[in-house]
Amino acid sequence: AAGLEIAIYGGQVEEGSYATSYIPTSGSTVTRNQDIFTRDGIGSLINSTEGVLFVEMARQEGDASAGIITLNNGTATQAVALYYFSTGTIYFDIISSSSTVSGGVGGFNTYNFNKIALKYKSGDIALWVNGVEVLTRTNTISLTGLNKLSFDYGGGALPFYGKVKQLQVYKT
């Protein structure tokens, strides 16, 4: 008797009561591209002199890419940025016409969600993580023209890779 041979390609086993679809994200048959979010025309909601950028975010498991979110002027020349760049460290940059102020604090599991707030005001800069103030700076900053919220470093550089639950901007 002849043997029976069955070839299965693209098989999928589902857990749960309903099936999902297979969506290729690499190779020559990509049907879903990276999600991109940019919000323009929100200059009236952003204060270039002072404010708070708050985000609850996490890195993608196993991904070493940067996770950067900024308030900016459409470029990286005027920006307030929160990001993960290396595993376990949360960073911020404030790039203004008077100076660039940066800082980072380690010891966090960046693959888990962290609530991060950056207060920016000339002479009064503070980074908060999960409700605790972890870093302060008293540098002079002079931000102008912040009118855009981007999931990159401003102007498309270093796009965001990760997960976001909350994102809020406060004018004071």
One Martini backbone bead per residue (centre of mass of N, CA, C, O) as a GRO file, in nm:
protein
  172
    1ALA     BB    1   0.100   0.034   0.018
    2ALA     BB    2   0.055   0.357   0.007
    3GLY     BB    3   0.159   0.644   0.129
    4LEU     BB    4   0.074   0.919   0.330
    5GLU     BB    5   0.099   1.268   0.234
    6ILE     BB    6   0.125   1.575   0.430
    7ALA     BB    7   0.110   1.925   0.361
    8ILE     BB    8   0.171   2.212   0.576
    9TYR     BB    9   0.092   2.561   0.537
   10GLY     BB   10   0.025   2.796   0.771
   11GLY     BB   11  -0.037   2.690   1.031
   12GLN     BB   12  -0.291   2.727   1.300
   13VAL     BB   13  -0.320   2.772   1.649
   14GLU     BB   14  -0.588   2.826   1.876
   15GLU     BB   15  -0.665   3.022   2.159
   16GLY     BB   16  -0.989   2.986   2.202
   17SER     BB   17  -1.315   3.076   2.054
   18TYR     BB   18  -1.144   3.238   1.830
   19ALA     BB   19  -1.021   3.337   1.532
   20THR     BB   20  -0.734   3.436   1.367
   21SER     BB   21  -0.505   3.605   1.169
   22TYR     BB   22  -0.255   3.605   0.938
   23ILE     BB   23   0.024   3.851   0.964
   24PRO     BB   24   0.262   3.958   0.782
   25THR     BB   25   0.594   4.132   0.887
   26SER     BB   26   0.778   3.970   0.678
   27GLY     BB   27   0.908   3.992   0.380
   28SER     BB   28   0.721   3.971   0.064
   29THR     BB   29   0.414   3.949   0.235
   30VAL     BB   30   0.339   4.219   0.351
   31THR     BB   31   0.025   4.344   0.522
   32ARG     BB   32   0.183   4.492   0.765
   33ASN     BB   33   0.272   4.784   0.897
   34GLN     BB   34   0.391   5.018   1.072
   35ASP     BB   35   0.292   5.213   1.312
   36ILE     BB   36   0.195   5.563   1.273
   37PHE     BB   37   0.236   5.864   1.480
   38THR     BB   38   0.103   6.197   1.426
   39ARG     BB   39   0.063   6.535   1.569
   40ASP     BB   40  -0.079   6.816   1.448
   41GLY     BB   41  -0.205   7.123   1.555
   42ILE     BB   42  -0.111   7.149   1.895
   43GLY     BB   43   0.009   7.424   1.997
   44SER     BB   44  -0.223   7.511   2.209
   45LEU     BB   45  -0.141   7.247   2.402
   46ILE     BB   46   0.152   7.368   2.402
   47ASN     BB   47   0.420   7.463   2.612
   48SER     BB   48   0.737   7.605   2.553
   49THR     BB   49   0.814   7.684   2.858
   50GLU     BB   50   0.610   7.468   2.996
   51GLY     BB   51   0.573   7.125   3.135
   52VAL     BB   52   0.425   6.789   3.067
   53LEU     BB   53   0.548   6.464   2.992
   54PHE     BB   54   0.337   6.174   2.959
   55VAL     BB   55   0.410   5.813   2.997
   56GLU     BB   56   0.299   5.476   2.924
   57MET     BB   57   0.564   5.239   2.880
   58ALA     BB   58   0.711   4.979   2.657
   59ARG     BB   59   0.898   4.744   2.551
   60GLN     BB   60   0.974   4.517   2.335
   61GLU     BB   61   1.025   4.204   2.350
   62GLY     BB   62   1.369   4.179   2.271
   63ASP     BB   63   1.403   4.486   2.208
   64ALA     BB   64   1.671   4.737   2.131
   65SER     BB   65   1.514   4.964   2.054
   66ALA     BB   66   1.408   5.267   2.047
   67GLY     BB   67   1.184   5.467   2.267
   68ILE     BB   68   1.043   5.760   2.120
   69ILE     BB   69   0.910   6.068   2.266
   70THR     BB   70   0.789   6.391   2.133
   71LEU     BB   71   0.829   6.728   2.159
   72ASN     BB   72   0.811   6.951   1.869
   73ASN     BB   73   0.908   7.139   1.550
   74GLY     BB   74   0.977   6.894   1.328
   75THR     BB   75   1.246   6.862   1.483
   76ALA     BB   76   1.564   6.824   1.672
   77THR     BB   77   1.607   7.142   1.778
   78GLN     BB   78   1.318   7.120   1.932
   79ALA     BB   79   1.295   6.923   2.237
   80VAL     BB   80   1.099   6.671   2.414
   81ALA     BB   81   1.231   6.365   2.559
   82LEU     BB   82   1.134   6.018   2.578
   83TYR     BB   83   1.336   5.715   2.663
   84TYR     BB   84   1.461   5.412   2.535
   85PHE     BB   85   1.796   5.260   2.485
   86SER     BB   86   1.851   5.082   2.731
   87THR     BB   87   1.832   4.836   2.931
   88GLY     BB   88   1.689   4.982   3.230
   89THR     BB   89   1.667   5.278   3.092
   90ILE     BB   90   1.570   5.617   3.150
   91TYR     BB   91   1.522   5.896   2.931
   92PHE     BB   92   1.624   6.244   2.861
   93ASP     BB   93   1.553   6.533   2.646
   94ILE     BB   94   1.652   6.885   2.608
   95ILE     BB   95   1.617   7.086   2.318
   96SER     BB   96   1.764   7.403   2.296
   97SER     BB   97   1.891   7.720   2.230
   98SER     BB   98   2.072   7.714   2.504
   99SER     BB   99   2.042   7.389   2.551
  100THR     BB  100   2.132   7.057   2.657
  101VAL     BB  101   1.933   6.823   2.839
  102SER     BB  102   2.029   6.529   3.024
  103GLY     BB  103   1.908   6.193   3.125
  104GLY     BB  104   1.945   5.898   3.349
  105VAL     BB  105   1.777   5.591   3.475
  106GLY     BB  106   1.824   5.305   3.641
  107GLY     BB  107   1.653   4.992   3.737
  108PHE     BB  108   1.449   4.915   3.504
  109ASN     BB  109   1.181   4.748   3.358
  110THR     BB  110   1.129   4.814   3.014
  111TYR     BB  111   0.919   4.569   2.951
  112ASN     BB  112   0.760   4.721   3.139
  113PHE     BB  113   0.540   4.928   3.259
  114ASN     BB  114   0.592   5.287   3.272
  115LYS     BB  115   0.561   5.586   3.455
  116ILE     BB  116   0.638   5.892   3.278
  117ALA     BB  117   0.772   6.215   3.387
  118LEU     BB  118   0.834   6.544   3.235
  119LYS     BB  119   0.956   6.834   3.370
  120TYR     BB  120   0.950   7.159   3.202
  121LYS     BB  121   1.170   7.425   3.314
  122SER     BB  122   1.343   7.683   3.375
  123GLY     BB  123   1.526   7.555   3.653
  124ASP     BB  124   1.283   7.306   3.635
  125ILE     BB  125   1.376   6.973   3.632
  126ALA     BB  126   1.189   6.653   3.608
  127LEU     BB  127   1.198   6.301   3.687
  128TRP     BB  128   0.939   6.055   3.670
  129VAL     BB  129   0.883   5.720   3.824
  130ASN     BB  130   0.622   5.574   3.947
  131GLY     BB  131   0.586   5.846   4.148
  132VAL     BB  132   0.904   5.911   4.140
  133GLU     BB  133   1.161   6.114   4.201
  134VAL     BB  134   1.485   6.067   4.014
  135LEU     BB  135   1.537   6.363   3.876
  136THR     BB  136   1.733   6.672   3.861
  137ARG     BB  137   1.732   7.011   3.719
  138THR     BB  138   1.874   7.371   3.671
  139ASN     BB  139   1.864   7.444   3.390
  140THR     BB  140   1.872   7.642   3.115
  141ILE     BB  141   1.589   7.703   2.903
  142SER     BB  142   1.483   7.759   2.534
  143LEU     BB  143   1.181   7.711   2.414
  144THR     BB  144   1.044   7.675   2.073
  145GLY     BB  145   0.774   7.568   1.870
  146LEU     BB  146   0.598   7.365   2.008
  147ASN     BB  147   0.364   7.151   1.781
  148LYS     BB  148   0.453   6.838   1.828
  149LEU     BB  149   0.373   6.490   1.823
  150SER     BB  150   0.612   6.214   1.850
  151PHE     BB  151   0.731   5.879   1.741
  152ASP     BB  152   1.015   6.040   1.773
  153TYR     BB  153   1.291   6.281   1.741
  154GLY     BB  154   1.220   6.434   1.501
  155GLY     BB  155   1.172   6.415   1.161
  156GLY     BB  156   1.193   6.068   1.186
  157ALA     BB  157   1.394   5.999   1.388
  158LEU     BB  158   1.389   5.736   1.569
  159PRO     BB  159   1.164   5.531   1.593
  160PHE     BB  160   0.909   5.387   1.756
  161TYR     BB  161   0.940   5.099   1.985
  162GLY     BB  162   0.635   4.977   2.131
  163LYS     BB  163   0.432   5.051   2.422
  164VAL     BB  164   0.109   5.223   2.482
  165LYS     BB  165  -0.131   5.354   2.717
  166GLN     BB  166  -0.022   5.654   2.780
  167LEU     BB  167  -0.072   6.009   2.669
  168GLN     BB  168   0.045   6.326   2.801
  169VAL     BB  169  -0.020   6.688   2.805
  170TYR     BB  170   0.105   6.967   2.990
  171LYS     BB  171   0.124   7.322   3.028
  172THR     BB  172   0.223   7.307   3.367
   0.00000   0.00000   0.00000
